[in-house]
Amino acid sequence: MTITQHATEAARVLRELEDSSSSVRLRAALAVGATPDPCFVDTLVERCATEPEFFVRDMLTWALTRHPVAMTLPALLREVRSQRAQARSQALHTLSKIGDRRAWPALTPALLSDADDEVARSAWRAAVVLVPDGEESALAAALAAQLGRGERQTQLSLSRALVALGEGVEPALDVAAAGSDPRVRAHAMATRRLLRDPDAGFGCAIEEAKRVVALGGSGQEGR
């Protein structure tokens, strides 16, 4: 393929990434991932911030993971500081898929407690993947500070992130379970149950924890 042909093909694919049809955008993202090229990186990152369809966003993330980290990491690290919530969320999601721990410093307390639930959930998942050895306890404490937050799906995401850190999260869960906020206590107890019994459903765990809290229990009974 000549330079002119390559430029023409690249221009066509870039146009298709902004097509009104989601199926066309999906095919374009697939094509970019199948034939990685540095000229696509900035557009892929920018498109992640505005793409309305989940499956297309996921393909955009896959396409970015197909490019060298040296090209994608700087752009994604800029994006986690964006004013746009979707840009932050999708950049964090992509960083979790790339798994390069050089991105760890970007997982700031502000992102872990982001006011947007989708951003916070992406930050929790990315943090668990990227946390350096020896930093797990500090991360567990930071995540435990978010216990009780949001609706069930957000709480489930946080519980899964804490469980993924392993038994080292138990001290942070114990502190939260002994607190005064019944919502935080119930969430901490439910997470502790999932840690000990991964097959337990979160819905059952949280409802049982709520009953324990309502009855004045600490969740420590029978330990």
Coordinates of C-alpha atoms in Angstrom, one line a residue:
M1 CA 0.0 0.0 0.0
T2 CA 1.4 3.4 -1.0
I3 CA 1.6 6.3 1.4
T4 CA -1.3 8.0 -0.4
Q5 CA -3.5 4.8 -0.2
H6 CA -2.6 4.4 3.4
A7 CA -3.6 8.0 4.2
T8 CA -6.9 7.6 2.2
E9 CA -7.8 4.4 4.1
A10 CA -7.0 6.0 7.4
A11 CA -9.1 9.0 6.6
R12 CA -12.0 6.7 5.7
V13 CA -11.8 4.7 9.0
L14 CA -11.6 7.9 11.0
R15 CA -14.7 9.2 9.4
E16 CA -16.5 5.9 10.1
L17 CA -15.7 6.1 13.8
E18 CA -18.0 9.2 13.8
D19 CA -20.7 7.7 11.6
S20 CA -24.3 8.0 12.7
S21 CA -24.7 4.2 12.6
S22 CA -23.4 2.3 15.6
S23 CA -22.7 -0.8 13.5
V24 CA -20.5 1.2 11.2
R25 CA -18.6 2.7 14.2
L26 CA -18.3 -0.8 15.6
R27 CA -16.8 -2.2 12.4
A28 CA -14.4 0.8 12.2
A29 CA -13.2 0.3 15.8
L30 CA -12.6 -3.4 15.0
A31 CA -10.7 -2.5 11.8
V32 CA -8.5 -0.1 13.8
G33 CA -7.7 -2.8 16.4
A34 CA -6.9 -5.3 13.7
T35 CA -4.4 -3.0 12.0
P36 CA -3.0 -0.7 14.7
D37 CA -1.6 2.6 13.6
P38 CA -0.3 5.6 15.6
C39 CA -2.5 7.9 13.7
F40 CA -5.6 6.4 15.2
V41 CA -4.7 6.7 18.9
D42 CA -5.8 10.3 19.6
T43 CA -9.1 9.8 17.7
L44 CA -9.8 6.5 19.6
V45 CA -9.2 8.2 23.0
E46 CA -11.4 11.2 22.0
R47 CA -14.1 9.0 20.7
C48 CA -14.2 7.0 23.9
A49 CA -15.2 10.3 25.6
T50 CA -18.3 10.8 23.5
E51 CA -19.4 7.3 22.1
P52 CA -22.9 6.6 23.3
E53 CA -23.0 2.9 22.7
F54 CA -21.5 0.5 25.3
F55 CA -20.4 -2.2 22.8
V56 CA -18.7 0.4 20.6
R57 CA -16.9 1.9 23.6
D58 CA -15.7 -1.6 24.5
M59 CA -14.4 -2.1 21.0
L60 CA -12.6 1.3 21.1
T61 CA -10.9 0.1 24.3
W62 CA -9.9 -3.1 22.7
A63 CA -8.5 -1.2 19.8
L64 CA -6.4 1.0 22.1
T65 CA -5.0 -2.1 23.9
R66 CA -3.7 -3.2 20.5
H67 CA -1.5 -0.2 20.2
P68 CA 1.9 0.2 21.9
V69 CA 1.6 1.4 25.5
A70 CA 4.1 4.1 24.8
M71 CA 1.6 5.7 22.5
T72 CA -1.6 5.1 24.5
L73 CA -0.6 5.7 28.1
P74 CA 0.2 9.4 27.9
A75 CA -3.1 10.1 26.1
L76 CA -5.1 8.1 28.6
L77 CA -3.4 9.7 31.6
R78 CA -4.4 13.1 30.3
E79 CA -7.9 11.9 29.8
V80 CA -8.4 10.8 33.5
R81 CA -8.1 14.5 34.3
S82 CA -10.8 15.5 31.8
Q83 CA -13.8 17.5 32.9
R84 CA -16.1 15.0 31.1
A85 CA -17.2 12.1 33.3
Q86 CA -17.3 9.6 30.4
A87 CA -13.8 10.5 29.3
R88 CA -12.5 9.8 32.8
S89 CA -14.5 6.6 33.2
Q90 CA -13.5 5.1 29.8
A91 CA -9.9 6.1 30.2
L92 CA -9.7 4.4 33.6
H93 CA -11.5 1.3 32.1
T94 CA -8.9 1.2 29.3
L95 CA -6.0 1.6 31.8
S96 CA -7.4 -1.4 33.7
K97 CA -7.3 -3.4 30.5
I98 CA -3.8 -2.4 29.6
G99 CA -2.6 -3.1 33.1
D100 CA 0.6 -1.1 33.1
R101 CA 1.4 -0.1 36.7
R102 CA 3.0 3.1 35.6
A103 CA -0.5 4.4 35.5
W104 CA -0.9 3.9 39.3
P105 CA -0.1 7.5 40.4
A106 CA -3.1 8.7 38.3
L107 CA -5.4 6.8 40.7
T108 CA -5.7 9.7 43.0
P109 CA -8.0 9.9 46.1
A110 CA -10.1 12.4 44.0
L111 CA -10.8 9.7 41.4
L112 CA -11.4 7.0 43.9
S113 CA -14.1 9.2 45.4
D114 CA -15.3 10.8 42.2
A115 CA -18.8 12.3 42.5
D116 CA -19.8 10.4 39.3
D117 CA -20.6 6.8 40.2
E118 CA -19.4 5.4 36.8
V119 CA -16.1 7.2 37.2
A120 CA -15.6 6.0 40.7
R121 CA -16.5 2.4 39.8
S122 CA -14.0 2.5 36.9
A123 CA -11.4 3.9 39.3
W124 CA -12.0 1.1 41.8
R125 CA -11.6 -1.6 39.2
A126 CA -8.5 0.0 37.8
A127 CA -6.9 0.6 41.2
V128 CA -7.2 -3.1 42.0
V129 CA -5.4 -4.1 38.8
L130 CA -2.7 -1.4 39.1
V131 CA -2.0 -1.3 42.8
P132 CA 1.8 -1.9 43.5
D133 CA 2.9 -4.6 45.9
G134 CA 2.7 -3.3 49.4
E135 CA 0.1 -0.7 48.7
E136 CA -2.9 -3.0 49.1
S137 CA -3.7 -2.0 52.7
A138 CA -3.7 1.7 51.9
L139 CA -5.9 1.1 48.9
A140 CA -8.3 -1.1 51.0
A141 CA -8.6 1.8 53.5
A142 CA -9.3 4.3 50.7
L143 CA -12.0 2.0 49.1
A144 CA -13.5 1.2 52.5
A145 CA -14.1 4.9 53.0
Q146 CA -16.6 4.7 50.1
L147 CA -18.7 1.9 51.8
G148 CA -22.4 2.7 51.9
R149 CA -22.2 4.8 48.8
G150 CA -24.7 4.7 45.9
E151 CA -27.3 2.2 44.8
R152 CA -26.9 -1.6 44.7
Q153 CA -24.8 -1.8 41.5
T154 CA -22.3 0.8 42.8
Q155 CA -22.1 -1.0 46.1
L156 CA -21.6 -4.4 44.3
S157 CA -18.7 -2.9 42.3
L158 CA -17.1 -1.6 45.5
S159 CA -17.5 -4.9 47.2
R160 CA -16.0 -6.8 44.3
A161 CA -13.0 -4.4 44.3
L162 CA -12.4 -4.9 48.0
V163 CA -12.8 -8.7 47.7
A164 CA -10.3 -8.7 44.8
L165 CA -7.7 -7.3 47.2
G166 CA -7.9 -10.4 49.4
E167 CA -7.9 -11.0 53.1
G168 CA -5.8 -7.9 53.8
V169 CA -9.0 -5.8 53.5
E170 CA -10.5 -7.4 56.7
P171 CA -9.2 -4.7 59.1
A172 CA -10.7 -1.9 57.0
L173 CA -14.0 -3.8 56.8
D174 CA -14.0 -4.4 60.6
V175 CA -13.6 -0.7 61.3
A176 CA -16.4 0.1 58.9
A177 CA -18.7 -2.6 60.3
A178 CA -18.2 -1.1 63.8
G179 CA -19.1 2.4 62.8
S180 CA -22.3 4.4 63.5
D181 CA -23.7 4.6 60.0
P182 CA -26.1 1.7 59.4
R183 CA -25.7 1.9 55.6
V184 CA -21.9 1.7 55.9
R185 CA -22.1 -1.1 58.5
A186 CA -24.4 -3.2 56.3
H187 CA -22.3 -2.8 53.2
A188 CA -19.1 -3.7 55.2
M189 CA -20.7 -6.8 56.6
A190 CA -22.0 -7.9 53.2
T191 CA -18.5 -7.4 51.7
R192 CA -17.0 -9.4 54.5
R193 CA -19.4 -12.3 53.8
L194 CA -18.5 -12.2 50.1
L195 CA -14.8 -12.3 51.0
R196 CA -15.3 -15.4 53.0
D197 CA -17.9 -17.0 50.7
P198 CA -17.3 -15.8 47.1
D199 CA -20.4 -17.9 46.0
A200 CA -22.7 -15.9 48.2
G201 CA -24.9 -13.6 46.2
F202 CA -24.5 -9.9 46.9
G203 CA -28.3 -9.3 47.2
C204 CA -28.6 -12.0 49.9
A205 CA -25.5 -10.8 51.7
I206 CA -26.6 -7.2 51.8
E207 CA -30.2 -8.0 52.9
E208 CA -28.9 -10.3 55.7
A209 CA -26.4 -7.6 56.8
K210 CA -29.2 -5.0 56.9
R211 CA -31.2 -7.4 59.2
V212 CA -28.2 -7.8 61.5
V213 CA -27.7 -4.0 61.7
A214 CA -31.4 -3.5 62.4
L215 CA -31.1 -5.9 65.3
G216 CA -28.1 -4.1 66.7
G217 CA -25.6 -6.8 65.7
S218 CA -22.0 -6.1 64.6
G219 CA -21.6 -8.9 62.2
Q220 CA -18.8 -10.3 64.4
E221 CA -21.0 -12.9 66.1
G222 CA -19.8 -16.4 65.5
R223 CA -16.4 -15.4 64.2

